[in-house]
Coordinates of N, CA and C in Angstrom, one line a residue:
W247 N 157.3 168.2 19.0 CA 157.1 167.1 18.1 C 157.0 165.8 18.9
V248 N 157.7 165.8 20.1 CA 157.6 164.6 20.9 C 156.2 164.4 21.4
L249 N 155.5 165.5 21.8 CA 154.1 165.3 22.2 C 153.2 164.8 21.1
V250 N 153.4 165.3 19.9 CA 152.6 164.9 18.7 C 152.9 163.4 18.4
G251 N 154.2 163.0 18.5 CA 154.5 161.6 18.3 C 153.9 160.7 19.3
A252 N 153.9 161.1 20.6 CA 153.4 160.3 21.7 C 151.8 160.2 21.5
A253 N 151.2 161.3 21.1 CA 149.8 161.3 20.9 C 149.4 160.4 19.7
A254 N 150.2 160.4 18.6 CA 150.0 159.5 17.5 C 150.1 158.1 17.9
V255 N 151.1 157.7 18.7 CA 151.3 156.4 19.1 C 150.1 155.9 20.0
A256 N 149.7 156.8 20.9 CA 148.6 156.5 21.8 C 147.3 156.3 21.0
A257 N 147.1 157.2 20.0 CA 145.9 157.0 19.1 C 145.9 155.7 18.4
M258 N 147.1 155.3 17.9 CA 147.2 154.1 17.1 C 146.9 152.9 18.1
A259 N 147.4 153.0 19.3 CA 147.2 151.9 20.2 C 145.7 151.8 20.6
A260 N 145.1 152.9 20.8 CA 143.7 152.9 21.1 C 142.8 152.4 19.9
A261 N 143.2 152.7 18.7 CA 142.5 152.2 17.5 C 142.7 150.7 17.4
G262 N 143.9 150.2 17.7 CA 144.1 148.8 17.6 C 143.3 148.1 18.7
F263 N 143.2 148.7 19.9 CA 142.4 148.1 21.0 C 141.0 148.0 20.6
V264 N 140.5 149.1 20.0 CA 139.1 149.1 19.6 C 138.9 148.1 18.4
A265 N 139.8 148.0 17.5 CA 139.7 147.1 16.3 C 139.6 145.6 16.8
L266 N 140.4 145.3 17.9 CA 140.3 143.9 18.4 C 139.0 143.6 19.0
H267 N 138.2 144.6 19.3 CA 136.8 144.3 19.9 C 135.7 144.3 18.8
T268 N 136.1 144.5 17.6 CA 135.1 144.4 16.5 C 134.9 142.9 16.2
G269 N 133.9 142.5 15.4 CA 133.7 141.2 15.0 C 134.8 140.6 14.3
A270 N 135.3 141.3 13.3 CA 136.4 140.9 12.4 C 137.7 140.8 13.3
G271 N 137.9 141.7 14.2 CA 139.1 141.7 15.0 C 139.1 140.5 16.0
R272 N 137.9 140.2 16.5 CA 137.8 139.1 17.4 C 138.1 137.8 16.7
R273 N 137.5 137.6 15.5 CA 137.7 136.4 14.7 C 139.2 136.2 14.4
Y274 N 139.8 137.3 14.0 CA 141.3 137.2 13.7 C 142.1 136.9 15.0
A275 N 141.8 137.5 16.1 CA 142.6 137.2 17.3 C 142.4 135.8 17.8
V276 N 141.1 135.3 17.7 CA 140.8 133.9 18.1 C 141.5 133.0 17.2
S277 N 141.5 133.3 15.9 CA 142.2 132.4 14.9 C 143.7 132.3 15.2
L278 N 144.3 133.4 15.6 CA 145.7 133.4 15.9 C 146.0 132.5 17.1
V279 N 145.1 132.6 18.2 CA 145.3 131.7 19.4 C 145.1 130.3 19.0
F280 N 144.1 129.9 18.3 CA 143.8 128.6 17.9 C 144.9 128.0 17.0
E281 N 145.5 128.8 16.1 CA 146.6 128.4 15.3 C 147.8 128.1 16.1
R282 N 148.1 128.9 17.1 CA 149.2 128.7 18.1 C 149.0 127.3 18.8
L283 N 147.8 127.0 19.2 CA 147.5 125.7 19.8 C 147.7 124.6 18.8
R284 N 147.3 124.8 17.6 CA 147.5 123.7 16.6 C 148.9 123.4 16.4
Q285 N 149.8 124.5 16.4 CA 151.2 124.3 16.3 C 151.7 123.4 17.4
Q286 N 151.0 123.4 18.5 CA 151.4 122.6 19.7 C 150.7 121.2 19.7
Q287 N 150.1 120.9 18.5 CA 149.3 119.6 18.3 C 148.0 119.6 19.1
I288 N 147.5 120.7 19.5 CA 146.2 120.8 20.2 C 145.2 121.5 19.4
D289 N 144.1 120.8 19.1 CA 143.0 121.4 18.3 C 141.9 121.9 19.2
V290 N 141.5 123.1 19.1 CA 140.4 123.7 19.9 C 139.4 124.2 18.9
T291 N 138.1 123.8 19.0 CA 137.1 124.4 18.2 C 136.0 124.9 19.2
A292 N 135.3 125.9 18.8 CA 134.2 126.5 19.7 C 133.2 127.1 18.8
E293 N 131.9 127.1 19.3 CA 130.9 127.8 18.6 C 131.0 129.3 18.8
R294 N 131.4 129.7 20.0 CA 131.5 131.1 20.3 C 132.7 131.4 21.2
V295 N 133.5 132.4 20.9 CA 134.6 132.8 21.8 C 134.4 134.3 21.9
G296 N 134.4 134.8 23.1 CA 134.3 136.2 23.3 C 135.4 136.7 24.3
Y297 N 135.8 137.9 24.3 CA 136.7 138.4 25.3 C 136.6 139.9 25.5
N298 N 137.1 140.3 26.6 CA 137.2 141.7 26.9 C 138.6 142.0 27.3
L299 N 139.4 142.6 26.5 CA 140.8 142.8 26.8 C 141.0 143.8 28.0
A300 N 140.1 144.7 28.2 CA 140.3 145.6 29.3 C 140.2 144.9 30.6
A301 N 139.3 143.9 30.7 CA 139.1 143.1 31.9 C 139.9 141.8 31.9
L302 N 140.5 141.5 30.8 CA 141.2 140.3 30.6 C 140.3 139.1 30.9
S303 N 139.1 139.1 30.4 CA 138.2 138.0 30.6 C 137.8 137.4 29.3
F304 N 137.6 136.1 29.3 CA 137.3 135.4 28.1 C 136.1 134.4 28.4
A305 N 135.3 134.3 27.4 CA 134.1 133.4 27.5 C 134.1 132.4 26.2
I306 N 133.7 131.2 26.5 CA 133.7 130.2 25.4 C 132.5 129.3 25.5
D307 N 131.9 129.0 24.4 CA 130.7 128.2 24.4 C 130.9 127.0 23.5
H308 N 130.5 125.8 23.9 CA 130.5 124.6 23.1 C 131.9 124.4 22.5
A309 N 132.8 124.2 23.3 CA 134.2 124.0 22.9 C 134.6 122.5 23.0
R310 N 135.6 122.1 22.1 CA 136.1 120.8 22.0 C 137.6 120.9 22.0
V311 N 138.3 120.1 22.7 CA 139.8 120.0 22.7 C 140.2 118.6 22.3
T312 N 141.0 118.5 21.2 CA 141.3 117.3 20.6 C 142.8 117.3 20.4
S313 N 143.5 116.1 20.5 CA 144.9 115.9 20.2 C 145.0 115.7 18.7
L314 N 145.9 116.5 18.1 CA 146.2 116.3 16.7 C 147.3 115.2 16.5
R315 N 147.9 114.8 17.6 CA 149.0 113.8 17.5 C 148.4 112.4 17.1
V316 N 147.2 112.1 17.6 CA 146.5 110.8 17.4 C 145.1 111.1 16.8
P317 N 145.0 111.3 15.5 CA 143.6 111.6 15.0 C 142.8 110.3 15.1
G318 N 141.5 110.5 15.2 CA 140.6 109.3 15.3 C 140.2 109.0 16.7
L319 N 140.9 109.4 17.7 CA 140.4 109.1 19.0 C 139.4 110.2 19.5
A320 N 138.7 109.9 20.5 CA 137.6 110.8 21.0 C 138.3 112.1 21.4
P321 N 137.5 113.2 21.4 CA 138.0 114.5 21.9 C 138.4 114.3 23.4
F322 N 139.4 115.0 23.8 CA 139.8 114.9 25.2 C 138.9 115.6 26.2
A323 N 138.4 116.8 25.7 CA 137.5 117.6 26.6 C 136.5 118.3 25.8
T324 N 135.3 118.4 26.4 CA 134.3 119.3 25.8 C 133.8 120.2 27.0
V325 N 133.4 121.4 26.6 CA 132.9 122.4 27.6 C 131.7 123.1 27.0
T326 N 130.6 123.0 27.7 CA 129.4 123.7 27.3 C 129.6 125.2 27.4
H327 N 130.0 125.7 28.6 CA 130.3 127.1 28.7 C 131.4 127.3 29.7
G328 N 132.3 128.3 29.4 CA 133.4 128.6 30.3 C 133.6 130.1 30.3
R329 N 134.1 130.6 31.4 CA 134.5 132.0 31.6 C 135.8 132.0 32.4
I330 N 136.8 132.8 31.9 CA 138.1 132.8 32.5 C 138.5 134.3 32.6
N331 N 139.1 134.6 33.8 CA 139.6 135.9 34.1 C 141.1 135.7 34.3
L332 N 142.0 136.4 33.6 CA 143.4 136.3 33.7 C 143.9 137.5 34.6
G333 N 145.1 137.2 35.2 CA 145.8 138.2 36.0 C 146.7 139.1 35.1
M334 N 146.5 140.4 35.2 CA 147.2 141.3 34.3 C 148.7 141.3 34.6
W335 N 149.1 141.4 35.8 CA 150.5 141.6 36.2 C 151.3 140.3 35.8
A336 N 150.7 139.2 36.0 CA 151.4 137.9 35.6 C 151.6 137.9 34.1
L337 N 150.5 138.3 33.4 CA 150.6 138.3 31.9 C 151.7 139.2 31.4
I338 N 151.9 140.3 32.0 CA 153.0 141.3 31.7 C 154.3 140.6 31.9
R339 N 154.4 139.7 32.9 CA 155.7 139.0 33.2 C 155.8 137.7 32.3
G340 N 154.8 137.5 31.4 CA 154.9 136.3 30.5 C 154.3 135.1 31.1
R341 N 153.6 135.1 32.1 CA 152.9 133.9 32.7 C 151.4 134.1 32.5
F342 N 150.7 132.9 32.4 CA 149.3 132.9 32.4 C 148.8 132.5 33.8
E343 N 148.2 133.5 34.5 CA 147.6 133.2 35.8 C 146.1 133.4 35.7
V344 N 145.4 132.3 35.9 CA 143.9 132.4 35.8 C 143.5 132.7 37.2
D345 N 143.0 134.0 37.4 CA 142.5 134.4 38.7 C 141.2 133.7 39.1
A346 N 140.3 133.5 38.1 CA 139.1 132.9 38.3 C 138.6 132.2 37.0
A347 N 138.0 131.1 37.2 CA 137.4 130.4 36.0 C 136.1 129.7 36.5
S348 N 135.1 129.7 35.7 CA 133.9 129.0 35.9 C 133.6 128.2 34.7
L349 N 133.4 126.9 34.8 CA 133.1 126.0 33.7 C 131.9 125.2 34.0
S350 N 131.0 125.0 33.0 CA 129.8 124.1 33.1 C 129.7 123.2 32.0
G351 N 129.2 122.0 32.2 CA 129.0 121.0 31.2 C 130.4 120.5 30.7
V352 N 131.3 120.3 31.6 CA 132.6 119.8 31.3 C 132.7 118.3 31.2
S353 N 133.3 117.8 30.1 CA 133.4 116.4 30.0 C 134.9 116.1 29.6
I354 N 135.6 115.3 30.5 CA 136.9 114.9 30.2 C 136.9 113.4 29.8
H355 N 137.4 113.0 28.7 CA 137.4 111.7 28.2 C 138.8 111.3 27.9
Y356 N 139.5 110.5 28.8 CA 140.9 110.1 28.6 C 140.8 108.7 28.0
V357 N 141.4 108.5 26.8 CA 141.4 107.2 26.1 C 142.8 106.7 26.0
V358 N 143.0 105.4 26.3 CA 144.2 104.7 26.0 C 143.9 103.7 25.0
A359 N 144.4 103.9 23.8 CA 144.1 102.9 22.7 C 144.8 101.6 22.9
A360 N 144.4 100.6 22.1 CA 145.0 99.3 22.2 C 146.6 99.3 22.0
D361 N 147.1 100.3 21.2 CA 148.5 100.4 20.9 C 149.2 101.2 22.0
G362 N 148.5 101.7 23.0 CA 149.1 102.5 24.1 C 149.1 104.0 23.9
T363 N 148.7 104.5 22.7 CA 148.6 105.9 22.5 C 147.4 106.5 23.2
T364 N 147.4 107.7 23.5 CA 146.3 108.4 24.2 C 145.8 109.6 23.5
N365 N 144.6 110.0 23.9 CA 144.1 111.2 23.3 C 144.4 112.5 24.1
L366 N 145.3 112.4 25.0 CA 145.7 113.6 25.8 C 146.5 114.5 24.9
P367 N 146.0 115.8 24.8 CA 146.7 116.7 23.9 C 148.0 117.1 24.6
T368 N 149.1 116.8 23.9 CA 150.4 117.2 24.4 C 151.3 117.8 23.3
P369 N 152.0 118.9 23.7 CA 152.9 119.5 22.6 C 153.9 118.5 22.2
P370 N 154.4 118.7 20.9 CA 155.5 117.8 20.5 C 156.7 117.9 21.3
E371 N 157.5 116.9 21.4 CA 158.7 116.9 22.1 C 159.7 117.8 21.3
E372 N 160.5 118.5 22.0 CA 161.6 119.4 21.4 C 162.7 118.5 21.0
P373 N 163.0 118.4 19.7 CA 164.1 117.5 19.2 C 165.5 118.1 19.6
D374 N 165.6 119.4 19.7 CA 166.9 120.0 20.0 C 166.9 120.5 21.5
L375 N 167.6 119.8 22.3 CA 167.6 120.2 23.7 C 168.3 121.5 24.0
D376 N 169.1 122.0 23.1 CA 169.8 123.3 23.3 C 168.8 124.5 23.1
Q377 N 167.7 124.2 22.4 CA 166.7 125.3 22.2 C 165.8 125.4 23.4
P378 N 165.4 126.6 23.8 CA 164.5 126.7 24.9 C 163.1 126.2 24.6
S379 N 162.5 125.7 25.6 CA 161.1 125.1 25.4 C 160.1 126.3 25.3
E380 N 159.1 126.1 24.6 CA 158.0 127.1 24.5 C 156.8 126.7 25.2
M381 N 157.0 125.9 26.3 CA 155.8 125.4 27.0 C 155.2 126.6 27.7
I382 N 153.9 126.6 27.9 CA 153.2 127.7 28.5 C 153.2 127.5 30.0
D383 N 153.7 128.6 30.6 CA 153.7 128.7 32.1 C 152.4 129.2 32.6
Y384 N 151.7 128.5 33.5 CA 150.4 129.0 33.9 C 150.2 128.6 35.4
L385 N 149.2 129.3 36.0 CA 148.8 129.0 37.4 C 147.3 129.2 37.4
L386 N 146.6 128.3 38.1 CA 145.2 128.3 38.2 C 144.9 128.7 39.7
R387 N 144.4 129.9 39.9 CA 144.2 130.4 41.3 C 142.9 129.9 41.9
N388 N 141.8 130.0 41.1 CA 140.5 129.6 41.6 C 139.6 129.2 40.4
A389 N 139.0 128.1 40.5 CA 138.1 127.6 39.5 C 136.9 126.8 40.1
A390 N 135.8 126.9 39.4 CA 134.6 126.1 39.8 C 134.1 125.4 38.5
V391 N 133.8 124.1 38.7 CA 133.3 123.3 37.7 C 131.9 122.8 38.1
V392 N 130.9 122.9 37.3 CA 129.6 122.4 37.6 C 129.1 121.5 36.5
D393 N 128.5 120.4 36.8 CA 128.0 119.4 35.9 C 129.1 118.9 35.0
G394 N 130.0 118.1 35.6 CA 131.1 117.6 34.9 C 131.1 116.0 34.8
H395 N 131.8 115.5 33.9 CA 132.0 114.0 33.8 C 133.5 113.8 33.5
V396 N 134.0 112.7 34.1 CA 135.3 112.3 33.8 C 135.2 110.8 33.4
R397 N 135.7 110.5 32.2 CA 135.7 109.1 31.8 C 137.1 108.6 31.4
Y398 N 137.4 107.5 32.0 CA 138.7 106.8 31.7 C 138.4 105.6 30.9
E399 N 139.0 105.5 29.7 CA 138.7 104.4 28.8 C 140.0 103.8 28.4
D400 N 140.3 102.6 28.8 CA 141.6 101.9 28.6 C 141.4 100.6 27.8
H401 N 141.7 100.6 26.5 CA 141.5 99.5 25.6 C 142.5 98.4 25.9
Q402 N 143.7 98.7 26.4 CA 144.6 97.7 26.8 C 144.2 96.8 27.9
R403 N 143.6 97.4 28.9 CA 143.2 96.7 30.1 C 141.7 96.4 30.1
E404 N 141.0 96.8 29.0 CA 139.5 96.6 28.9 C 138.8 97.2 30.1
L405 N 139.1 98.4 30.4 CA 138.6 99.2 31.5 C 137.9 100.4 31.0
D406 N 136.7 100.7 31.5 CA 135.9 101.9 31.2 C 135.2 102.4 32.4
V407 N 135.6 103.5 32.9 CA 135.1 104.1 34.2 C 134.6 105.5 33.9
T408 N 133.4 105.8 34.4 CA 132.9 107.2 34.3 C 132.6 107.7 35.7
L409 N 132.9 108.9 36.0 CA 132.7 109.6 37.2 C 131.9 110.9 37.0
A410 N 130.7 111.0 37.6 CA 130.0 112.2 37.5 C 130.4 113.2 38.6
V411 N 130.6 114.5 38.2 CA 131.0 115.5 39.1 C 130.0 116.6 39.1
A412 N 129.2 116.6 40.2 CA 128.1 117.7 40.3 C 128.8 119.0 40.5
S413 N 129.8 119.1 41.3 CA 130.4 120.4 41.6 C 131.8 120.2 42.1
L414 N 132.7 121.0 41.6 CA 134.1 120.9 42.0 C 134.7 122.3 42.1
E415 N 135.4 122.6 43.2 CA 136.1 123.9 43.3 C 137.6 123.6 43.5
I416 N 138.4 124.4 42.8 CA 139.8 124.4 42.8 C 140.3 125.7 43.4
D417 N 141.1 125.6 44.4 CA 141.7 126.8 45.0 C 143.2 126.6 45.0
G418 N 143.9 127.2 44.0 CA 145.4 127.0 43.9 C 146.2 128.0 44.4

């Protein structure tokens, strides 16, 4: 009976793995991730999100990252296309390690409003210091950005600076 039970558990795990790669399974999984980010006051929208769980790779097209803490300000980041590969062993230990990432058409727009608020997506502060923080622990090992722009817009200082980035490589 032990072998039958182990085979049943393995079959259910395989069925769940396959189900997560169907269209409905992908939409459900992505909605869970985006909802988790919304709970952290970070809104992410995208035209397409794809993943391969066996390879721990993710692809995203036409994405926007916006702070929910200060509605009405410009999106903090937009990405035309991105591909991310995660490290499996780190994920098992509860860490997000990005082994490799390639991003194109990246636009970062940091805004400081006249009242000092910013559009930087940040999780809410923990009101109870006795409770453990649920901040995401991550490491970026290698990344390449092509065709990027960084804009700093400060309404308090009446400053607006844009920097074009043709190519950027990060080796962490």
